[in-house]
Amino acid sequence: MKHSVATGSKSGAGTGGDSEMDLDTNPDYIALKSTLSLLTEQRDQAKKDIVHLEALKKQALDDPIKFRNDLIATGAIRGAPSRQAPIPTPSISLDKYK
């Protein structure tokens, strides 16, 4: 599916009028779309991690002494999901789209 946007530029690519930019080849659009995809995956993983953490919390509350002993022995919560690294958003100069 082709996406396009009018840039509002009066010096379009040889057209002399408003130029229309093909979003599917626009590097800014591609970067934003890619970032959105990564953030969506990260959100979905975070939802799964929350469910898993709730189960770990229940286990810890069911047997706090075992939880404490495991934590002291390993220095970590066994089975806890790893942290997610923040996804940086692309830097886009909006001046070219005015």
PDB file of C-alpha atoms in Angstrom, residues 3-98:
ATOM      1  CA  HIS A   3       1.456   6.208   1.419  1.00  0.00           C
ATOM      2  CA  SER A   4       2.109   9.787   0.438  1.00  0.00           C
ATOM      3  CA  VAL A   5       2.031  13.208   1.993  1.00  0.00           C
ATOM      4  CA  ALA A   6       2.074  16.705   0.584  1.00  0.00           C
ATOM      5  CA  THR A   7       5.149  18.570   1.776  1.00  0.00           C
ATOM      6  CA  GLY A   8       3.744  22.007   1.125  1.00  0.00           C
ATOM      7  CA  SER A   9       6.923  22.933  -0.698  1.00  0.00           C
ATOM      8  CA  LYS A  10       6.449  25.244  -3.658  1.00  0.00           C
ATOM      9  CA  SER A  11       9.560  23.864  -5.312  1.00  0.00           C
ATOM     10  CA  GLY A  12       8.493  20.265  -5.766  1.00  0.00           C
ATOM     11  CA  ALA A  13      10.655  17.825  -7.675  1.00  0.00           C
ATOM     12  CA  GLY A  14      10.307  19.525 -11.029  1.00  0.00           C
ATOM     13  CA  THR A  15       6.547  19.984 -10.720  1.00  0.00           C
ATOM     14  CA  GLY A  16       6.537  23.666  -9.901  1.00  0.00           C
ATOM     15  CA  GLY A  17       3.754  23.107  -7.331  1.00  0.00           C
ATOM     16  CA  ASP A  18       3.172  21.214  -4.130  1.00  0.00           C
ATOM     17  CA  SER A  19       5.298  18.104  -4.153  1.00  0.00           C
ATOM     18  CA  GLU A  20       3.980  14.830  -2.885  1.00  0.00           C
ATOM     19  CA  MET A  21       6.465  12.686  -1.008  1.00  0.00           C
ATOM     20  CA  ASP A  22       6.201   8.902  -1.162  1.00  0.00           C
ATOM     21  CA  LEU A  23       6.224   7.854   2.498  1.00  0.00           C
ATOM     22  CA  ASP A  24       7.364   4.330   1.683  1.00  0.00           C
ATOM     23  CA  THR A  25      10.721   5.748   0.574  1.00  0.00           C
ATOM     24  CA  ASN A  26      10.888   8.624   3.072  1.00  0.00           C
ATOM     25  CA  PRO A  27      13.732   7.899   5.554  1.00  0.00           C
ATOM     26  CA  ASP A  28      11.947   9.739   8.391  1.00  0.00           C
ATOM     27  CA  TYR A  29       8.759   7.730   7.872  1.00  0.00           C
ATOM     28  CA  ILE A  30      10.706   4.474   7.653  1.00  0.00           C
ATOM     29  CA  ALA A  31      12.571   5.298  10.889  1.00  0.00           C
ATOM     30  CA  LEU A  32       9.335   6.183  12.707  1.00  0.00           C
ATOM     31  CA  LYS A  33       7.572   3.082  11.420  1.00  0.00           C
ATOM     32  CA  SER A  34      10.488   0.892  12.509  1.00  0.00           C
ATOM     33  CA  THR A  35      10.594   2.515  15.951  1.00  0.00           C
ATOM     34  CA  LEU A  36       6.844   2.057  16.353  1.00  0.00           C
ATOM     35  CA  SER A  37       7.203  -1.622  15.490  1.00  0.00           C
ATOM     36  CA  LEU A  38       9.988  -2.072  18.069  1.00  0.00           C
ATOM     37  CA  LEU A  39       8.023  -0.195  20.728  1.00  0.00           C
ATOM     38  CA  THR A  40       4.943  -2.319  20.038  1.00  0.00           C
ATOM     39  CA  GLU A  41       6.997  -5.495  20.486  1.00  0.00           C
ATOM     40  CA  GLN A  42       8.487  -4.061  23.668  1.00  0.00           C
ATOM     41  CA  ARG A  43       5.029  -3.181  25.015  1.00  0.00           C
ATOM     42  CA  ASP A  44       3.784  -6.698  24.316  1.00  0.00           C
ATOM     43  CA  GLN A  45       6.805  -8.166  26.118  1.00  0.00           C
ATOM     44  CA  ALA A  46       6.229  -5.803  29.062  1.00  0.00           C
ATOM     45  CA  LYS A  47       2.642  -7.070  29.369  1.00  0.00           C
ATOM     46  CA  LYS A  48       3.915 -10.672  29.482  1.00  0.00           C
ATOM     47  CA  ASP A  49       6.583  -9.673  32.015  1.00  0.00           C
ATOM     48  CA  ILE A  50       3.956  -8.101  34.285  1.00  0.00           C
ATOM     49  CA  VAL A  51       1.949 -11.331  34.315  1.00  0.00           C
ATOM     50  CA  HIS A  52       5.126 -13.282  35.101  1.00  0.00           C
ATOM     51  CA  LEU A  53       6.094 -10.839  37.878  1.00  0.00           C
ATOM     52  CA  GLU A  54       2.636 -11.192  39.418  1.00  0.00           C
ATOM     53  CA  ALA A  55       3.165 -14.974  39.549  1.00  0.00           C
ATOM     54  CA  LEU A  56       6.601 -14.478  41.157  1.00  0.00           C
ATOM     55  CA  LYS A  57       5.059 -12.109  43.703  1.00  0.00           C
ATOM     56  CA  LYS A  58       2.437 -14.706  44.589  1.00  0.00           C
ATOM     57  CA  GLN A  59       5.161 -17.338  45.057  1.00  0.00           C
ATOM     58  CA  ALA A  60       7.144 -14.959  47.274  1.00  0.00           C
ATOM     59  CA  LEU A  61       4.090 -14.200  49.404  1.00  0.00           C
ATOM     60  CA  ASP A  62       3.212 -17.897  49.667  1.00  0.00           C
ATOM     61  CA  ASP A  63       6.680 -18.747  51.015  1.00  0.00           C
ATOM     62  CA  PRO A  64       8.545 -15.570  52.043  1.00  0.00           C
ATOM     63  CA  ILE A  65      11.323 -17.472  53.854  1.00  0.00           C
ATOM     64  CA  LYS A  66      12.164 -19.477  50.712  1.00  0.00           C
ATOM     65  CA  PHE A  67      12.056 -16.279  48.653  1.00  0.00           C
ATOM     66  CA  ARG A  68      14.394 -14.530  51.097  1.00  0.00           C
ATOM     67  CA  ASN A  69      16.810 -17.461  51.206  1.00  0.00           C
ATOM     68  CA  ASP A  70      16.881 -17.737  47.398  1.00  0.00           C
ATOM     69  CA  LEU A  71      17.468 -13.998  47.103  1.00  0.00           C
ATOM     70  CA  ILE A  72      20.346 -14.105  49.596  1.00  0.00           C
ATOM     71  CA  ALA A  73      21.876 -17.175  47.933  1.00  0.00           C
ATOM     72  CA  THR A  74      21.691 -15.925  44.346  1.00  0.00           C
ATOM     73  CA  GLY A  75      21.608 -12.142  44.726  1.00  0.00           C
ATOM     74  CA  ALA A  76      18.718 -12.014  42.276  1.00  0.00           C
ATOM     75  CA  ILE A  77      15.100 -13.021  41.952  1.00  0.00           C
ATOM     76  CA  ARG A  78      15.121 -16.364  40.187  1.00  0.00           C
ATOM     77  CA  GLY A  79      13.040 -16.341  37.024  1.00  0.00           C
ATOM     78  CA  ALA A  80      12.543 -12.573  36.962  1.00  0.00           C
ATOM     79  CA  PRO A  81      12.338 -11.109  33.461  1.00  0.00           C
ATOM     80  CA  SER A  82      15.314  -9.114  32.279  1.00  0.00           C
ATOM     81  CA  ARG A  83      15.109  -5.347  31.951  1.00  0.00           C
ATOM     82  CA  GLN A  84      14.209  -3.877  28.610  1.00  0.00           C
ATOM     83  CA  ALA A  85      16.453  -1.257  27.084  1.00  0.00           C
ATOM     84  CA  PRO A  86      14.698   1.980  26.114  1.00  0.00           C
ATOM     85  CA  ILE A  87      14.149   2.364  22.383  1.00  0.00           C
ATOM     86  CA  PRO A  88      15.427   5.758  21.228  1.00  0.00           C
ATOM     87  CA  THR A  89      13.139   7.765  19.005  1.00  0.00           C
ATOM     88  CA  PRO A  90      14.591   8.975  15.730  1.00  0.00           C
ATOM     89  CA  SER A  91      15.580  12.612  15.481  1.00  0.00           C
ATOM     90  CA  ILE A  92      13.557  14.274  12.754  1.00  0.00           C
ATOM     91  CA  SER A  93      13.798  17.844  11.566  1.00  0.00           C
ATOM     92  CA  LEU A  94      10.215  18.935  10.987  1.00  0.00           C
ATOM     93  CA  ASP A  95      11.240  22.127   9.170  1.00  0.00           C
ATOM     94  CA  LYS A  96      11.373  20.308   5.844  1.00  0.00           C
ATOM     95  CA  TYR A  97       7.693  19.345   6.200  1.00  0.00           C
ATOM     96  CA  LYS A  98       6.351  22.883   6.674  1.00  0.00           C
TER      97      LYS A  98
END
